[in-house]
């Protein structure tokens, strides 16, 4: 008998330590605060997702998908951070050891954030390409994760395109052969301070 329309009920219990997973409205991936890991329902099981917590001060952590990517246009292929930053017109200095690494596109993964704010946050972080220092502690508060990897990868192209206004102004034919190819995504949590209805990351001068 076909199981195409079967409904599975998966207990939100951590397979690693048997603690109850944190579940909020709209969540599609669930953190275990006891283990410091994330679990994603796939079929009848829970699958562990790679997850990094970034260092910094903040009262709440916003989840982001991080995708390595390359940009293909009619004239060229750009697959390094140095090449991509040149495309964006970013003149800030870049550490030598990072110049040849793949660029990363940041895609907000939380629920409840307006699309234009998601694109803005992703655009600013992707352009700035901050060096990512990892934290050893699991955050107390994480906004609910409301997008799966495949959904976030679709938004990644929109965010990358939003970062390269300089190229679009220089060449009207730029978009005719423009594509973004993303690699395997990883989830990370970035700390922000709550300032009324705004969220601030002071070190990166980022407010959303």
Coordinates of C-alpha atoms in Angstrom, one line a residue, residues 28 31 36 51 56 94 97-98 144 156 159 161 163 178 195:
X28 CA 10.6 23.4 11.2
X31 CA 17.0 23.0 19.1
X36 CA 23.4 22.2 22.0
X51 CA 24.9 24.3 13.7
X56 CA 29.2 38.2 20.7
X94 CA 40.3 41.7 3.7
X97 CA 44.1 34.1 4.5
X98 CA 40.4 34.8 3.6
X144 CA 12.2 30.0 15.9
X156 CA 20.0 33.2 -1.5
X159 CA 20.1 38.3 -1.6
X161 CA 21.8 39.9 -6.5
X163 CA 24.5 43.0 -3.0
X178 CA 23.5 35.9 -14.1
X195 CA 16.4 47.8 21.3

